[in-house]
PDB file of C-alpha atoms in Angstrom:
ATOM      1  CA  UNK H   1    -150.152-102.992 -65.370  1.00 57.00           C
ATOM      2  CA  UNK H   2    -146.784-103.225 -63.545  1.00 67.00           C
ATOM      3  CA  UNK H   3    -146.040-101.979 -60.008  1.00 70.00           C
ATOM      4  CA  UNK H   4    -144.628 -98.114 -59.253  1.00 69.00           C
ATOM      5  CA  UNK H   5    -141.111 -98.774 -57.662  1.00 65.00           C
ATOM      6  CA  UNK H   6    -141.308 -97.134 -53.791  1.00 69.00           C
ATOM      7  CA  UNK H   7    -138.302 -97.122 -52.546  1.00 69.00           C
ATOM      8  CA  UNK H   8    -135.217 -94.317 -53.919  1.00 65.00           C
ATOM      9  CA  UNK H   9    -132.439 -95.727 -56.193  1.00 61.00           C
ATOM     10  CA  UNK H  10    -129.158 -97.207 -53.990  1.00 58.00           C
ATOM     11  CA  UNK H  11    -127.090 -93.988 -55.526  1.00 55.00           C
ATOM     12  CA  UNK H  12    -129.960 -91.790 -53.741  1.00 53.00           C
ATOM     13  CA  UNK H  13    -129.407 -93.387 -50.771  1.00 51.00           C
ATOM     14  CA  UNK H  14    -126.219 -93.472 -50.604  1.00 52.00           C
ATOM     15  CA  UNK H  15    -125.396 -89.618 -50.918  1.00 52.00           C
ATOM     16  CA  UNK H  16    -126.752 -88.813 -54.156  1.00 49.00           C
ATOM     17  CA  UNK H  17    -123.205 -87.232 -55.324  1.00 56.00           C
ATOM     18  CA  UNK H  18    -121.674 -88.253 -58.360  1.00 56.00           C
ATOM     19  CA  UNK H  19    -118.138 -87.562 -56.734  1.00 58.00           C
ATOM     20  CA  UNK H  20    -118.870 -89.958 -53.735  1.00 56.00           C
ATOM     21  CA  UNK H  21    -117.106 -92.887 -55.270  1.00 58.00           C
ATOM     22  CA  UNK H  22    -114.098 -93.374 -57.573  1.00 68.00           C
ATOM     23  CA  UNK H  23    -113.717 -93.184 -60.925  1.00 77.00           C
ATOM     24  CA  UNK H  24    -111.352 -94.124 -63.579  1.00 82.00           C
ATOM     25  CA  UNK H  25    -109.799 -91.837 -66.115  1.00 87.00           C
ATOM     26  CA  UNK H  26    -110.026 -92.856 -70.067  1.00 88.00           C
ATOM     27  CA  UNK H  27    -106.488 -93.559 -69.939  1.00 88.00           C
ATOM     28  CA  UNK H  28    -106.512 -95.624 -66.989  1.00 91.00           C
ATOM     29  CA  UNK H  29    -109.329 -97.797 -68.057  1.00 91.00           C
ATOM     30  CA  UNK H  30    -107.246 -98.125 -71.379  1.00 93.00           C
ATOM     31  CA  UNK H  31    -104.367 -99.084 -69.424  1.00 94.00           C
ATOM     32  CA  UNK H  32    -106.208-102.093 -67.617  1.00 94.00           C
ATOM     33  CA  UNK H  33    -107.939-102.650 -71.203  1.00 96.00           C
ATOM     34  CA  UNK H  34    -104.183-102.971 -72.541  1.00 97.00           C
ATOM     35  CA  UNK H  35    -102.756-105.013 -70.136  1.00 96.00           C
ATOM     36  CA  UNK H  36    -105.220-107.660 -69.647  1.00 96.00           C
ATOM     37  CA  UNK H  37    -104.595-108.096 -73.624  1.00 97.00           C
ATOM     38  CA  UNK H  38    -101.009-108.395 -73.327  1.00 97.00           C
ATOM     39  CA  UNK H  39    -100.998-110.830 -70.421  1.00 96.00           C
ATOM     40  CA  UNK H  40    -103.794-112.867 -72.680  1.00 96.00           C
ATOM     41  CA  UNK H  41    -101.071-113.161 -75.436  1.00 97.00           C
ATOM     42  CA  UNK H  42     -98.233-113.563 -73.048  1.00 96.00           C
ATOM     43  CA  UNK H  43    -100.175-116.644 -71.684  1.00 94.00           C
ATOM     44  CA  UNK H  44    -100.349-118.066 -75.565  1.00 95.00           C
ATOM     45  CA  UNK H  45     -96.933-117.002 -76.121  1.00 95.00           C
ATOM     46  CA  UNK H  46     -95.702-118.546 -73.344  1.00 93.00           C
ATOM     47  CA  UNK H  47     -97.811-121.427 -74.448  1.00 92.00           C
ATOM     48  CA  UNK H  48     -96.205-121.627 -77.675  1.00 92.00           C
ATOM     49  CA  UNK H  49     -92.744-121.719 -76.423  1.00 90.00           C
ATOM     50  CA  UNK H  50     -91.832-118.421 -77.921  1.00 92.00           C
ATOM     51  CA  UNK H  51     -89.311-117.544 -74.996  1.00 92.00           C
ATOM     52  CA  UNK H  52     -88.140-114.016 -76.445  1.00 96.00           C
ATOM     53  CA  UNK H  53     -91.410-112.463 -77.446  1.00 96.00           C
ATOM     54  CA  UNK H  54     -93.179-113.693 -73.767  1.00 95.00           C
ATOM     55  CA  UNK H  55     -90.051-111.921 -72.233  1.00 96.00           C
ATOM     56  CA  UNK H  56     -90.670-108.767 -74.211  1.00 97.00           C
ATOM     57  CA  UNK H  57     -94.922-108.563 -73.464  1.00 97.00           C
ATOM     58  CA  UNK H  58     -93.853-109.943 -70.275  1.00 97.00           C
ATOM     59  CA  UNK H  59     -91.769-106.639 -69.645  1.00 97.00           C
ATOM     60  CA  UNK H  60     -94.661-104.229 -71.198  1.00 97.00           C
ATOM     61  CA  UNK H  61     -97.536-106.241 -69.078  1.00 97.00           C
ATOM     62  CA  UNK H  62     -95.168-105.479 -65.668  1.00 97.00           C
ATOM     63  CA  UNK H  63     -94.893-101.457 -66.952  1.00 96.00           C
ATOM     64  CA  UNK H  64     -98.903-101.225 -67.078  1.00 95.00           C
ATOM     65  CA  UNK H  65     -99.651-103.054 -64.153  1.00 94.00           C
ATOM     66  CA  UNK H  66     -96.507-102.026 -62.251  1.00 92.00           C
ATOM     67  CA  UNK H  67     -95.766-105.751 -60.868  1.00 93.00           C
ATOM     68  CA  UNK H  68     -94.708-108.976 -62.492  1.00 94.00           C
ATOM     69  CA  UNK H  69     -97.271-111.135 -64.568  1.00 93.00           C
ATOM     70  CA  UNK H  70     -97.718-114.273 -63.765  1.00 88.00           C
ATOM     71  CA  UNK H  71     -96.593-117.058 -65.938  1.00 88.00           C
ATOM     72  CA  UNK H  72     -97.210-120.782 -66.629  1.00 78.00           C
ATOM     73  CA  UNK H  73     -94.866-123.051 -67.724  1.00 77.00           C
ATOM     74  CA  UNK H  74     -95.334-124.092 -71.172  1.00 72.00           C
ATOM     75  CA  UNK H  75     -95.645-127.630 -72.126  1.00 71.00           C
ATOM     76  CA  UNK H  76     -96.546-129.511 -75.240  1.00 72.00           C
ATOM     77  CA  UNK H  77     -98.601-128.057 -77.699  1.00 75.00           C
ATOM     78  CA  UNK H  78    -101.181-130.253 -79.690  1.00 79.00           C
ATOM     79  CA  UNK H  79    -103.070-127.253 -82.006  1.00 88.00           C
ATOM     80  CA  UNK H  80    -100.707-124.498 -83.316  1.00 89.00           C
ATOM     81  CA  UNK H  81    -102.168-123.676 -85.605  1.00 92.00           C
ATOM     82  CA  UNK H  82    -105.069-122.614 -83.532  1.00 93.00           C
ATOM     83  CA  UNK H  83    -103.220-121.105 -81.069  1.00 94.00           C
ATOM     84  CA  UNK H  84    -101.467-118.735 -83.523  1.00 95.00           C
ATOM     85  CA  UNK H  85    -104.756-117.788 -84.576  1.00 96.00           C
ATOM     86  CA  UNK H  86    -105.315-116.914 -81.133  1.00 96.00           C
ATOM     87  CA  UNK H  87    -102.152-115.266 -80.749  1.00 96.00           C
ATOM     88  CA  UNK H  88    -103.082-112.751 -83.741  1.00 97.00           C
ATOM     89  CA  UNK H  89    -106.307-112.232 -82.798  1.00 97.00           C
ATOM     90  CA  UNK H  90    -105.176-111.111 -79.288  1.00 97.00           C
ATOM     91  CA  UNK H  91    -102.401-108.968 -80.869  1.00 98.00           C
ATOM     92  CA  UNK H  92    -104.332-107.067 -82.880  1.00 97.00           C
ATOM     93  CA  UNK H  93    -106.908-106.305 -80.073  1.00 97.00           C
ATOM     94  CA  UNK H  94    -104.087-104.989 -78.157  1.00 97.00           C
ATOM     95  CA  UNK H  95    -102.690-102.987 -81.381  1.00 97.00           C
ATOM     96  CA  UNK H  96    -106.229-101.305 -81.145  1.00 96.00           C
ATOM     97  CA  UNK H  97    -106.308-100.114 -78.173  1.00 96.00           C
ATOM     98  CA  UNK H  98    -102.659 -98.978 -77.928  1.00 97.00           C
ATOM     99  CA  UNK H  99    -103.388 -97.026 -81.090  1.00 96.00           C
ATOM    100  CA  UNK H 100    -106.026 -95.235 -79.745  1.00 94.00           C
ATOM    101  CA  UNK H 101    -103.575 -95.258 -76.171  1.00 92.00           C
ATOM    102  CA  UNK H 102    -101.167 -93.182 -78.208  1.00 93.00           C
ATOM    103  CA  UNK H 103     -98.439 -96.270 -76.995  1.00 95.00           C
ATOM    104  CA  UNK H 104     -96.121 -96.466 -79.676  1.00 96.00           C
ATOM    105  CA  UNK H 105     -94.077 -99.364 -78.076  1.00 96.00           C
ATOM    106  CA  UNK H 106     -96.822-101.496 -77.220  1.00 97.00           C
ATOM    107  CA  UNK H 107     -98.379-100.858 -80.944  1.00 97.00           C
ATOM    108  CA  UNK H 108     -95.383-101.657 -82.870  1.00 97.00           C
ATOM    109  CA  UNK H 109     -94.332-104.760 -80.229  1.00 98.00           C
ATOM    110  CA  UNK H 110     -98.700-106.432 -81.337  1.00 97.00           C
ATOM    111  CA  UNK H 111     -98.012-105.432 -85.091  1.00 97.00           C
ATOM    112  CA  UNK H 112     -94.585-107.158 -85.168  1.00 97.00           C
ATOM    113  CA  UNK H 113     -96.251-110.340 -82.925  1.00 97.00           C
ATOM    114  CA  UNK H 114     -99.422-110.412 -85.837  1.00 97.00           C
ATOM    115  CA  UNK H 115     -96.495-110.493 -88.441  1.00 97.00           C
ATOM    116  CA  UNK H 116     -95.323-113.331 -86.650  1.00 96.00           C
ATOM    117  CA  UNK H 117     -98.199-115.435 -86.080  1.00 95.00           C
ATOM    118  CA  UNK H 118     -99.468-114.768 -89.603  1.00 95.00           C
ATOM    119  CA  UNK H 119     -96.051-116.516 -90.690  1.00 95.00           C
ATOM    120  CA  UNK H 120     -96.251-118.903 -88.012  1.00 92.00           C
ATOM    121  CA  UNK H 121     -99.808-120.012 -89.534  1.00 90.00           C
ATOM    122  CA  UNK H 122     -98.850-120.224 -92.772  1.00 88.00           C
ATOM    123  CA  UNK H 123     -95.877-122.178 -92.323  1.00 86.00           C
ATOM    124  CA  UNK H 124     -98.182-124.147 -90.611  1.00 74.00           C
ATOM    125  CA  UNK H 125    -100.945-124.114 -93.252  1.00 67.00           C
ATOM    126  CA  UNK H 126     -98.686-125.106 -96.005  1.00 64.00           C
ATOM    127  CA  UNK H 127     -96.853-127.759 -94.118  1.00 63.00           C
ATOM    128  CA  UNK H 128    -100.550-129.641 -93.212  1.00 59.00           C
ATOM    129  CA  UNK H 129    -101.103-129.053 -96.778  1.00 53.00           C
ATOM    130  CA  UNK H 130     -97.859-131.183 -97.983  1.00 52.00           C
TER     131      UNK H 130
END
């Protein structure tokens, strides 16, 4: 019905040994995990014009990654309301995996920015509402 495979699998040709190639730790893969997160909600932040909290994910993106993110100038905003419900949802992924990270700064820094976009939207739902 189908045809056998003939030739060995790349990782049998290529040594065979598990320990051949690198891996990642848990924690290291939850540091990448974390940081690409943060410099998600850094961009929306930054987007958003929220200078102080892009300056403090700014500073916890640079201790994960160990350099500088990179950041765009923000400019004028047409949907905030949309982009706060970006901002939350990005903030709670990265309260998620700091919790299971064990980072207490980075947890209570995405709890304190979901407190703030959850105001944020409904300042902004009741004002569209008026």
């Amino acid at each position: 019905m189908y045809e056998p495979i003939r030739t060995k699998s790349v990782v049998h040709r290529m040594g065979g040994s598990r320990t051949d190639y690198p891996h990642r730790s848990r924690a290291e893969a939850l540091d990448i995990q974390l940081a690409g997160h943060l410099a998600a909600l850094l961009a929306v932040t930054d987007e958003l014009g929220l200078d102080e909290a892009a300056e403090r994910i700014a500073a916890q993106v640079a201790r994960l990654r160990g350099a500088q993110p990179t950041r765009a100038p923000h400019g004028a905003v047409e949907d905030t309301a949309a982009l706060h419900r970006r901002a939350h949802d990005l903030a709670a992924r990265a309260l998620l995996v700091a919790a299971s990270r064990a980072d207490t700064t980075v947890a209570i820094l995405a709890a304190e920015r979901m407190d703030a976009h959850a105001a944020d939207l409904d300042s902004v739902d009741l004002a569209g509402a008026l």
